[in-house]
Tab-separated table of C-alpha atoms in Angstrom:
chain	number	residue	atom	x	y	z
A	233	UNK	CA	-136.159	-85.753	133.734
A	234	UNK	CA	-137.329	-89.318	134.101
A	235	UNK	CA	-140.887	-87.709	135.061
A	236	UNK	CA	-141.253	-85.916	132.023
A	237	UNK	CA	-139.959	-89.037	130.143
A	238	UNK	CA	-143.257	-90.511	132.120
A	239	UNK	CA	-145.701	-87.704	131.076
A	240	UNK	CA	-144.302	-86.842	127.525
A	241	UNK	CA	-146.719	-89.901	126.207
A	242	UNK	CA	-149.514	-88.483	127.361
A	243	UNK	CA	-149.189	-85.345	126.882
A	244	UNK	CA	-148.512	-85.691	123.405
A	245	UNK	CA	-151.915	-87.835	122.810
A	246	UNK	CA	-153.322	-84.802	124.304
A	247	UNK	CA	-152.019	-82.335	122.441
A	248	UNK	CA	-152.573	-84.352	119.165
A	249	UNK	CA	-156.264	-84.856	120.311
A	250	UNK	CA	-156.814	-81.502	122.086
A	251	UNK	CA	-155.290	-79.963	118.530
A	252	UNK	CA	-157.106	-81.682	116.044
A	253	UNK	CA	-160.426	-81.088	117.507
A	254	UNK	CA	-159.348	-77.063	118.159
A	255	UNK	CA	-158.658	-77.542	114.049
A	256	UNK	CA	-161.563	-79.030	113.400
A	257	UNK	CA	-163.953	-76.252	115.434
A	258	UNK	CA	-162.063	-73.457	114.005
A	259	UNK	CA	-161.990	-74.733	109.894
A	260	UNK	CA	-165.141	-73.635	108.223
A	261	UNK	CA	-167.297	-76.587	107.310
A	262	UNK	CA	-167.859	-76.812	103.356
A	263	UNK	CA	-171.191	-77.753	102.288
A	264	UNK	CA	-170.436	-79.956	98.798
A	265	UNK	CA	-167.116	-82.005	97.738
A	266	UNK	CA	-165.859	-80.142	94.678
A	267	UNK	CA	-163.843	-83.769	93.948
A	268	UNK	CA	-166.054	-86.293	94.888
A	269	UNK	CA	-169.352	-84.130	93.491
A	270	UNK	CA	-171.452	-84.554	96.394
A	271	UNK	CA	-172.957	-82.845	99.548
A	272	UNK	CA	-170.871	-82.961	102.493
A	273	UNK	CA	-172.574	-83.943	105.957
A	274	UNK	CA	-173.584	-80.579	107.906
A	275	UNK	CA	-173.239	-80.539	111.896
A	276	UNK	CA	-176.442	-82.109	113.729
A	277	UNK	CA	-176.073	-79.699	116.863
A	278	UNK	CA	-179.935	-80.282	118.158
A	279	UNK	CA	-180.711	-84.396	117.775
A	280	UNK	CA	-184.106	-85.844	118.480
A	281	UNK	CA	-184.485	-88.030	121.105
A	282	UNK	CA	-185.578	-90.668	118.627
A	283	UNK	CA	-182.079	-89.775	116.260
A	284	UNK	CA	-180.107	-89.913	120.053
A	285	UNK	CA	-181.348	-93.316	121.317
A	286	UNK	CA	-181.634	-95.531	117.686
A	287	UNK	CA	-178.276	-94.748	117.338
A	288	UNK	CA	-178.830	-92.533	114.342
A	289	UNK	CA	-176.840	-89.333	115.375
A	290	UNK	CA	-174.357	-91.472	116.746
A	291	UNK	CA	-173.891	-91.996	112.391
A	292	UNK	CA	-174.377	-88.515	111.216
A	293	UNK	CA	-171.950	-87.424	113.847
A	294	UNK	CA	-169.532	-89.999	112.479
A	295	UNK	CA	-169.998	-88.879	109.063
A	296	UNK	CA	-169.500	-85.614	110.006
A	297	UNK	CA	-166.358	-85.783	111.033
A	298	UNK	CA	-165.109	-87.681	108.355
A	299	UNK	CA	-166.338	-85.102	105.567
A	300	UNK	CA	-165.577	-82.346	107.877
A	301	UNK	CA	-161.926	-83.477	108.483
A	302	UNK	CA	-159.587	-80.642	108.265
A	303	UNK	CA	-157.274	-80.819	104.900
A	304	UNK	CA	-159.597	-83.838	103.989
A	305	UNK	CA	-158.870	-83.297	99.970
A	306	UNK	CA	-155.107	-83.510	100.653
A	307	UNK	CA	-155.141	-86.380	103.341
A	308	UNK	CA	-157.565	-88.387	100.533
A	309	UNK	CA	-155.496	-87.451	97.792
A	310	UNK	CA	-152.281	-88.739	99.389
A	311	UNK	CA	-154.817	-92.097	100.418
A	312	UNK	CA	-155.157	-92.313	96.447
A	313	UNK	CA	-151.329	-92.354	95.763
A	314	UNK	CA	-150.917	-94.468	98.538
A	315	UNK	CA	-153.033	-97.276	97.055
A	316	UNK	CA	-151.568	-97.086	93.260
A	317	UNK	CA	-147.814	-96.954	94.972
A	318	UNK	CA	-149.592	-100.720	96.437
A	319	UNK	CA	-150.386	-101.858	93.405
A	320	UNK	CA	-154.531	-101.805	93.987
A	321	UNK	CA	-156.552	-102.354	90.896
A	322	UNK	CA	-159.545	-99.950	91.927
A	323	UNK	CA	-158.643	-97.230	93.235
A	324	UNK	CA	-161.301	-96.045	95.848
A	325	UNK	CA	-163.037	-99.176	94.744
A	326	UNK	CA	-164.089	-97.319	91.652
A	327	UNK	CA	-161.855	-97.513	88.429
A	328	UNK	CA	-158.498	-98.771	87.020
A	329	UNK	CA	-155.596	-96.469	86.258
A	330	UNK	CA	-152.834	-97.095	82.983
A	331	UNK	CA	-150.492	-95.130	83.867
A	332	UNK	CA	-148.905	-95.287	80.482
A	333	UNK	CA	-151.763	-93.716	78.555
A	334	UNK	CA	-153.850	-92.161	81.432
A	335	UNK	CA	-156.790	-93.829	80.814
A	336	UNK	CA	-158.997	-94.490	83.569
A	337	UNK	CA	-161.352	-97.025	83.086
A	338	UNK	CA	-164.342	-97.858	85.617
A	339	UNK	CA	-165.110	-100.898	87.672
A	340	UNK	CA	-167.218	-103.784	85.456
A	341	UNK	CA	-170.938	-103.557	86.019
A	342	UNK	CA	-172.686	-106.565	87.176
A	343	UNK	CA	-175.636	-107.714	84.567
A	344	UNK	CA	-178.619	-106.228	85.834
A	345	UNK	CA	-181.936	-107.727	87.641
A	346	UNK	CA	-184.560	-108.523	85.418
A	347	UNK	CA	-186.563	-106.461	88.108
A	348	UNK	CA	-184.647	-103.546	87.027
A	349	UNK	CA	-184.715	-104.301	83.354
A	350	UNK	CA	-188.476	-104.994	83.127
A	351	UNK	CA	-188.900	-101.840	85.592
A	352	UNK	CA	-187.719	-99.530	82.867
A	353	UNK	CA	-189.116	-101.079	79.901
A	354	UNK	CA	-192.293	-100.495	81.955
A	355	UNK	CA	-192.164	-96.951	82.373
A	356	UNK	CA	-190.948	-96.366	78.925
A	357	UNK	CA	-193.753	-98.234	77.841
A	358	UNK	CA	-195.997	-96.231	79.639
A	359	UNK	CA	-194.727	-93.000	78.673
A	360	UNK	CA	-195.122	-93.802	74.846
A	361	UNK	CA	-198.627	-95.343	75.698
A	362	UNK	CA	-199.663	-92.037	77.145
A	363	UNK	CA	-197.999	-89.817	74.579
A	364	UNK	CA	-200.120	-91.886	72.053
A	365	UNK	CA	-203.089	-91.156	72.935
A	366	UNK	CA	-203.045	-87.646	72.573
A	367	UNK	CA	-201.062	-88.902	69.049
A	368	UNK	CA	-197.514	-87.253	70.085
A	369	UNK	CA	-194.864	-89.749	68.594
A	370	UNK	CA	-192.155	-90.897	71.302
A	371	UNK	CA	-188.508	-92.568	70.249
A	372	UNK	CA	-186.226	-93.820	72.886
A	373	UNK	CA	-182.103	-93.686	72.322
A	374	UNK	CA	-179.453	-94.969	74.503
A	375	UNK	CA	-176.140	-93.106	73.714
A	376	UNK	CA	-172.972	-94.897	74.304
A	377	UNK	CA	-171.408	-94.092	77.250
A	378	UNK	CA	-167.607	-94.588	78.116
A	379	UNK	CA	-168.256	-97.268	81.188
A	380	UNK	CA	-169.497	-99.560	78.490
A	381	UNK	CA	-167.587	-99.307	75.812
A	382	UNK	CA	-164.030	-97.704	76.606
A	383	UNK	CA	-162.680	-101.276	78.506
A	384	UNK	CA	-159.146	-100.920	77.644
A	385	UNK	CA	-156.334	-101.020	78.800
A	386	UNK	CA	-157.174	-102.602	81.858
A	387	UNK	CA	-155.530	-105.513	83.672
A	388	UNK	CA	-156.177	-108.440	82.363
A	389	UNK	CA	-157.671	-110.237	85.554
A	390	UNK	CA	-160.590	-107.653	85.185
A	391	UNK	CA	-164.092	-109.436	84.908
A	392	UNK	CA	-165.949	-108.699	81.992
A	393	UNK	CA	-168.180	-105.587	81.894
A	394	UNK	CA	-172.081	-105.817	81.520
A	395	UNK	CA	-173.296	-102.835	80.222
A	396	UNK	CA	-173.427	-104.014	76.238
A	397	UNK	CA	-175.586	-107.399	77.805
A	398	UNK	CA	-177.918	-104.692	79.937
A	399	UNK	CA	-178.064	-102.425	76.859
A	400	UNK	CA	-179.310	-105.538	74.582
A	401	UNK	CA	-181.643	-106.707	76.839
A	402	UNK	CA	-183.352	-103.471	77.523
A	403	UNK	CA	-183.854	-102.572	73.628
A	404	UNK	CA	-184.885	-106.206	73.235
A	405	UNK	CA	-187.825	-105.789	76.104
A	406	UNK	CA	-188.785	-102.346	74.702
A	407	UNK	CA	-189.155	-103.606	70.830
A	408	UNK	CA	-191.374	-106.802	72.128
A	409	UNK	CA	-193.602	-104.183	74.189
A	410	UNK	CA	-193.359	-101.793	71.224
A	411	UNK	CA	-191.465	-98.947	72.001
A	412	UNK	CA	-189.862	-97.476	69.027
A	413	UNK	CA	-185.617	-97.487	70.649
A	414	UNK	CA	-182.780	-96.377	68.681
A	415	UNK	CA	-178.952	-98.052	69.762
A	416	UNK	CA	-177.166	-95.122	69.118
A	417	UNK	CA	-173.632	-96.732	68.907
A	418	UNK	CA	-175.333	-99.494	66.096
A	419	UNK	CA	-176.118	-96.186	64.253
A	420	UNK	CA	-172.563	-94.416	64.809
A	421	UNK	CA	-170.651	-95.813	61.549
A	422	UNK	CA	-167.836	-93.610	61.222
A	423	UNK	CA	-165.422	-95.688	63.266
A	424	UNK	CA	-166.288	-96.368	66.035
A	425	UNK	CA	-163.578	-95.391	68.633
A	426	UNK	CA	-163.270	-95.368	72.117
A	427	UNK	CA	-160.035	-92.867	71.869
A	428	UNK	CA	-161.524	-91.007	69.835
A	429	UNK	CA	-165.034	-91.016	71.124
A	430	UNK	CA	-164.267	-90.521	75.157
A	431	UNK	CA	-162.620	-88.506	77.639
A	432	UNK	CA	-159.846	-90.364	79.053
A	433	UNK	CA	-160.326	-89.266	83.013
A	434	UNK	CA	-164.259	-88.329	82.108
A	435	UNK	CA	-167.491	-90.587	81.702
A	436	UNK	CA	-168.437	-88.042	78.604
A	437	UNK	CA	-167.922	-88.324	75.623
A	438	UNK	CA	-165.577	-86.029	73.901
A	439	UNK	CA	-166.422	-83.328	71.317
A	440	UNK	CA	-165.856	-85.666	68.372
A	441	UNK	CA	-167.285	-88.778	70.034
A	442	UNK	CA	-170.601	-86.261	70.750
A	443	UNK	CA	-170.686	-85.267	66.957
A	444	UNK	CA	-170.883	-88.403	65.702
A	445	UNK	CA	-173.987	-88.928	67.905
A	446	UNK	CA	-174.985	-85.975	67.138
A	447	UNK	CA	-175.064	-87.027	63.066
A	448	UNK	CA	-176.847	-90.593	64.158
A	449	UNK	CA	-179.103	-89.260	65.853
A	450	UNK	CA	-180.152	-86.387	63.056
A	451	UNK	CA	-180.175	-89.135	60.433
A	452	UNK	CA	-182.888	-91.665	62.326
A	453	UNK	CA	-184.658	-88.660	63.328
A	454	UNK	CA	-185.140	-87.540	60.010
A	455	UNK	CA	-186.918	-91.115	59.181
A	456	UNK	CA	-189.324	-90.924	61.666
A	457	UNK	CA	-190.088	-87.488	60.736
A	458	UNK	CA	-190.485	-87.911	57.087
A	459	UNK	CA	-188.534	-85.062	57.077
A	460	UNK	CA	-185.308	-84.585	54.934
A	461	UNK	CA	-183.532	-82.766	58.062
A	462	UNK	CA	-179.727	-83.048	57.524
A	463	UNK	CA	-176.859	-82.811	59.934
A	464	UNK	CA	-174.164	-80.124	59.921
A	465	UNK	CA	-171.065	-81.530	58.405
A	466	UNK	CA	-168.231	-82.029	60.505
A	467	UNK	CA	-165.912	-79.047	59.196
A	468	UNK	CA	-162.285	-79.583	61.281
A	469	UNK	CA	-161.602	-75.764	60.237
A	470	UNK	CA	-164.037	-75.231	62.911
A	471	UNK	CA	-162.743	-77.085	65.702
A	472	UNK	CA	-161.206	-75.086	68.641
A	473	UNK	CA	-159.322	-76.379	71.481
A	474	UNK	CA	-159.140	-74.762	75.052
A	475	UNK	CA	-155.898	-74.546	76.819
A	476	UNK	CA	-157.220	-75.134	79.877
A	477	UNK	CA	-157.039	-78.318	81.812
A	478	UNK	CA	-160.289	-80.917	82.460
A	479	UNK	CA	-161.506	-81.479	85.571
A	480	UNK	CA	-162.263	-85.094	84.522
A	481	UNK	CA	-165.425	-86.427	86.453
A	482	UNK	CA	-163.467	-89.801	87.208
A	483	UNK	CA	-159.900	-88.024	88.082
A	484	UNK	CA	-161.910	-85.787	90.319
A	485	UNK	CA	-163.070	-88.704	92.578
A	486	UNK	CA	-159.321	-89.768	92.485
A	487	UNK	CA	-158.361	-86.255	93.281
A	488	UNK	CA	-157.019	-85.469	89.936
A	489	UNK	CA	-154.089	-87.835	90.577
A	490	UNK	CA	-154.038	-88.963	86.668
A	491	UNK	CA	-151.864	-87.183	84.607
A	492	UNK	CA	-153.439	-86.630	81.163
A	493	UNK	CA	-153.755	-85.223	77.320
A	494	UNK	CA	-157.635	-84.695	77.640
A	495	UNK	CA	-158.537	-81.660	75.711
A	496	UNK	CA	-161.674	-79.637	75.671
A	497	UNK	CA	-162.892	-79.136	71.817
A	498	UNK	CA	-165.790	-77.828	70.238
A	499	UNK	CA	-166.986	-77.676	66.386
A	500	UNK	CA	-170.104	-75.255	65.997
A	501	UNK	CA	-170.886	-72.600	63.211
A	502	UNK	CA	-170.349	-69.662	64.008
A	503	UNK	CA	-174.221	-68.688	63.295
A	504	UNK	CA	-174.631	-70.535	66.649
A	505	UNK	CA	-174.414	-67.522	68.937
A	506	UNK	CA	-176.638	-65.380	66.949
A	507	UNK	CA	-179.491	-67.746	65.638
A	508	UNK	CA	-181.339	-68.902	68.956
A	509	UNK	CA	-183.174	-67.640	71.673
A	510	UNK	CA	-183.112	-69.158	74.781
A	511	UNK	CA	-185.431	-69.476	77.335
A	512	UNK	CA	-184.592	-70.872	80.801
A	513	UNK	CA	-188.075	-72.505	81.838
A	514	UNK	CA	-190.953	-71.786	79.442
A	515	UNK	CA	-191.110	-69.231	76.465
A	516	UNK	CA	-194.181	-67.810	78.915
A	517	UNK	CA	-191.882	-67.661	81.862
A	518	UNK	CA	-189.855	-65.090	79.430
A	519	UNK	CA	-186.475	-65.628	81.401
A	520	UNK	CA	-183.962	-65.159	78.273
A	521	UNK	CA	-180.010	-65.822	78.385
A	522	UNK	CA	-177.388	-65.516	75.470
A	523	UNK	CA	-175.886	-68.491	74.044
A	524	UNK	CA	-172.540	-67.979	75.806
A	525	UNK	CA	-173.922	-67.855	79.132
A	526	UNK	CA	-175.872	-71.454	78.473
A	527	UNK	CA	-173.012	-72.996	76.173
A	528	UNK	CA	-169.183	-73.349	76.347
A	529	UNK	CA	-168.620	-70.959	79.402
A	530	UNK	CA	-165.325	-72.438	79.808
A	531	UNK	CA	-164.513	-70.197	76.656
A	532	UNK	CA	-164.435	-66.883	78.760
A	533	UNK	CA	-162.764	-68.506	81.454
A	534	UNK	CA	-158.847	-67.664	82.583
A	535	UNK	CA	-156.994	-70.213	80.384
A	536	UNK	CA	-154.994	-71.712	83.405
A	537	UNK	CA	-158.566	-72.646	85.437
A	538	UNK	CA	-159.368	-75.869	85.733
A	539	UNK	CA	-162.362	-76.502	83.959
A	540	UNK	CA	-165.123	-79.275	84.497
A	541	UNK	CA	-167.626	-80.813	81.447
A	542	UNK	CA	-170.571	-78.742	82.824
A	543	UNK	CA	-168.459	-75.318	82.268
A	544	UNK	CA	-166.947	-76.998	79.176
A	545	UNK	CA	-170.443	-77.744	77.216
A	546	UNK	CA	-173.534	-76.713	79.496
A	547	UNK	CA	-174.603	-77.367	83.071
A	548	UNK	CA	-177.888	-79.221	83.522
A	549	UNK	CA	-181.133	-77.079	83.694
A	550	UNK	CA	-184.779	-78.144	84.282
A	551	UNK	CA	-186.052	-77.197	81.399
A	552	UNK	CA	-184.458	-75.079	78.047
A	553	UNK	CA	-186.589	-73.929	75.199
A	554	UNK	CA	-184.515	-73.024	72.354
A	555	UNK	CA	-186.540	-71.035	69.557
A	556	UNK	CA	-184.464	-71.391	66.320
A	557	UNK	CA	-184.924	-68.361	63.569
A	558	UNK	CA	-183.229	-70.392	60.903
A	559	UNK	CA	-184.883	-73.454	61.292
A	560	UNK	CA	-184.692	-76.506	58.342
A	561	UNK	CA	-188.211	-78.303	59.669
A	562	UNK	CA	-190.803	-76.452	61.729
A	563	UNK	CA	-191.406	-78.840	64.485
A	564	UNK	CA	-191.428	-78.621	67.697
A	565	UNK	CA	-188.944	-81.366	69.340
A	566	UNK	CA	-188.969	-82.592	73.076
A	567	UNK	CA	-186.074	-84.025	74.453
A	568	UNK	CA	-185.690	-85.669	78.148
A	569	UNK	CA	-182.283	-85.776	78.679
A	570	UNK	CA	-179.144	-86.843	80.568
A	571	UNK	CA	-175.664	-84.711	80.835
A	572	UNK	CA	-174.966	-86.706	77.780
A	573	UNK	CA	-176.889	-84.783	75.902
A	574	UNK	CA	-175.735	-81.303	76.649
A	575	UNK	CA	-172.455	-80.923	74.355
A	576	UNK	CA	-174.866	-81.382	71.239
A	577	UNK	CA	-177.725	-79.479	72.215
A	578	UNK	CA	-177.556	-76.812	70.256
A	579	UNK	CA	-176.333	-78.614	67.005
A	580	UNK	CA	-179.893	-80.702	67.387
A	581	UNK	CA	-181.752	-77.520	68.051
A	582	UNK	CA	-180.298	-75.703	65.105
A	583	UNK	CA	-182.713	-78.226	62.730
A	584	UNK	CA	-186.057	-77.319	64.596
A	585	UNK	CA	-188.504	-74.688	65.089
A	586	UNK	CA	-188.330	-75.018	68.957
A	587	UNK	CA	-186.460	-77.310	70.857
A	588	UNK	CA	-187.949	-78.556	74.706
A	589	UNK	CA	-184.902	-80.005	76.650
A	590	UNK	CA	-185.792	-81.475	79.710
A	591	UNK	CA	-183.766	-82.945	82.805
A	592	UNK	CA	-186.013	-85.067	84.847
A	593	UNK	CA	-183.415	-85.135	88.222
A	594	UNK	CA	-184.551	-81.321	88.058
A	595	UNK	CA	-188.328	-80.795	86.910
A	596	UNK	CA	-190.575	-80.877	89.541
A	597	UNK	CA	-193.874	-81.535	87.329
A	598	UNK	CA	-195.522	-84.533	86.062
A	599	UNK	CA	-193.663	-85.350	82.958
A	600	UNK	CA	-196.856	-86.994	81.148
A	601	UNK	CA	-199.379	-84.901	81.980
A	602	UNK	CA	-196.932	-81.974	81.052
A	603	UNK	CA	-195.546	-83.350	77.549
A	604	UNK	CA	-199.175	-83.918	76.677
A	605	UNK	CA	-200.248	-80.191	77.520
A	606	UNK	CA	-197.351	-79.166	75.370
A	607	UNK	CA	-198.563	-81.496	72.378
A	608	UNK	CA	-194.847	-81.578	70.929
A	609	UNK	CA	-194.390	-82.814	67.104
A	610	UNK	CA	-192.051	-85.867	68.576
A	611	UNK	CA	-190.731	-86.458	72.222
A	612	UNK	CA	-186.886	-88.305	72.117
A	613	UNK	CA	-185.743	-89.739	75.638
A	614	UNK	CA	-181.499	-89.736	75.045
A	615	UNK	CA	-179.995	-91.228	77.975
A	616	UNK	CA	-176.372	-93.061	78.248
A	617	UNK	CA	-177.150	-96.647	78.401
A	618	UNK	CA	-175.526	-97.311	82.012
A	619	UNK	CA	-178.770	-94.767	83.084
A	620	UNK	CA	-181.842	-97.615	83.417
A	621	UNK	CA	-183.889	-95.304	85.176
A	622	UNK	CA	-186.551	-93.085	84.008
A	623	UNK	CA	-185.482	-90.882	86.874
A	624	UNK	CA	-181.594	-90.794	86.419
A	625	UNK	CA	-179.308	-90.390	89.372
């Protein structure tokens, strides 16, 4: 007895050890985290001599196991509950939970580099430059995103966030180097609400926080058209709700710990799914697809699946043309875009001709040289003003 009591120890370790890596061998290794949105590390089974002595594999192989960990969504969930039982302010050193209201609310951003600033305004700059000379107008709007301006409730310790300074100073840069820029949220006078206007566990804005944007940007557009191009009124008869639950971007990455009222609405006219066609590429590449397939898939979806803001509105393509048969101005409208964009696509498009929507983390062609070959009636660049990158991430 007392020399199993000796070898019980060791055994055990074994077993545990032995067990884990028998789990690990057997589980099927996923390639992308559902939760945290990113690719998972794949197995390095033939390393380079160069990867083998710098010490290099040594770090894939640690990564590996680590996003290759068997039950890994469960064990990191549980880490999650673990550090709100303890009281931590960021969770995963990302964003703040009230657990009264659900609201998650992300991290402060620190005031950004002048380098980075003056980076931007550069390559803005250039793009309208270029643009000009072949006498295609360019406009440049920042759309308010929930990081900046949804702050509360948050603990009161909390630095201040810089995203409103960073906004500022960007539009301030582009006006002195002559960049026509539209604030969005300066333009967005139907009170202004963070509750109404965001997601509470998502970085998007919500269906009624995109319309408003929506109607902003319509209204400056029409100036710098000359055009009298109004938008659709907001009609609340044609608001629908799905029943399904949001996959929140932000609860994801906390493992959808955060218990929530988020709701995924839209408001369109009904004329909508009838009065486009839509090309995925070019209208010479002739690859068609119906409105439902492009917009609002979550509709056709079981109502009890989970359901994340690129099923909910529209995932993010390369490039959309959008040929509109009941058109108010016949121009054709460019716009480079971020996933910001994509819940009012269609109520933009439904004013134009043709619309070009372009996603430059996808298009693998000079954007310049192509925007110029397309000689466009105006080119709009809408990004969310935490994205100070020409090329977003």
């Amino acid at each position: 007895m007392r020399k199993f009591q000796y070898y019980l120890f060791p055994i055990t370790f074994f077993c545990i050890i032995f067990g884990g890596f028998l789990i690990h061998v057997l589980t099927v290794d996923r390639s992308q985290s559902e939760m945290e949105n990113r690719p998972l590390e794949s197995a390095n089974l033939s390393p380079s001599l160069k990867e083998f002595f710098s010490g290099e594999w040594s770090k894939q192989v640690e990564s590996y196991v680590s996003d290759q960990f068997p039950a890994r969504d469960w064990w990191m969930r549980d880490y999650v509950f673990f550090q709100r039982a303890m009281g931590k302010t960021y969770l995963n050193d990302k964003y703040a939970v009230d657990e009264a209201s659900g609201w998650i609310i992300s991290k402060p951003a620190p005031a950004k580099t002048e380098q980075e600033l003056v980076s931007f305004a550069n390559d803005l700059q250039k793009l309208s430059e270029e643009l000009a000379t072949n006498n295609i107008p360019f406009t440049f709007y920042s759309l308010p995103a929930k990081a900046t301006y949804s702050r509360e409730p948050s603990p009161k310790f909390m630095p201040a966030d810089a995203g409103i300074e960073n906004n500022t100073n960007i539009h301030t840069l582009l006006t002195t180097a002559g960049v026509d820029n539209i604030k969005l949220q300066e333009n967005m006078t139907d009170n202004f609400s963070a509750e109404r206007n965001f997601f509470k566990t998502d970085h998007h804005w919500t269906m009624r926080g995109a319309y408003s944007g929506y109607e902003a940007l319509i209204a400056t557009l029409s100036d710098r058209l000359g055009e009298a191009v109004q938008p659709i009124p907001y009609n609340e008869a044609n608001t629908k709700c799905l029943p399904n639950d949001l996959a929140g971007s932000w609860n994801k990455i906390l493992y959808m710990t955060v218990e929530n009222s988020d709701q995924i609405c839209y408001n369109e006219p009904a004329s909508f799914a009838t009065q486009f066609t839509i090309f995925d590429g070019t209208i010479e590449g002739g690859v068609t697809a119906p409105y439902e397939a492009i917009y609002g898939r979550a509709k056709h979806m079981d109502p009890k699946t989970l359901v994340n803001y690129a099923d909910a509105y529209s995932r993010d393509f390369a490039e959309l043309t959008i040929v509109n048969k009941d058109y108010d101005s016949d121009k054709h409208l460019v716009v480079i875009k971020d996933s910001y964009f994509n819940a009012i696509q269609f109520h933009v498009a439904s004013h134009f001709k043709t619309l070009t929507i372009l996603d430059l983390r996808y298009l693998e062609k000079d954007v310049i040289s192509y925007l110029q070959s397309m000689q466009p009636d105006h080119v709009v660049l809408a990004y969310n003003d935490r994205n100070l990158r020409l090329m977003p991430e």
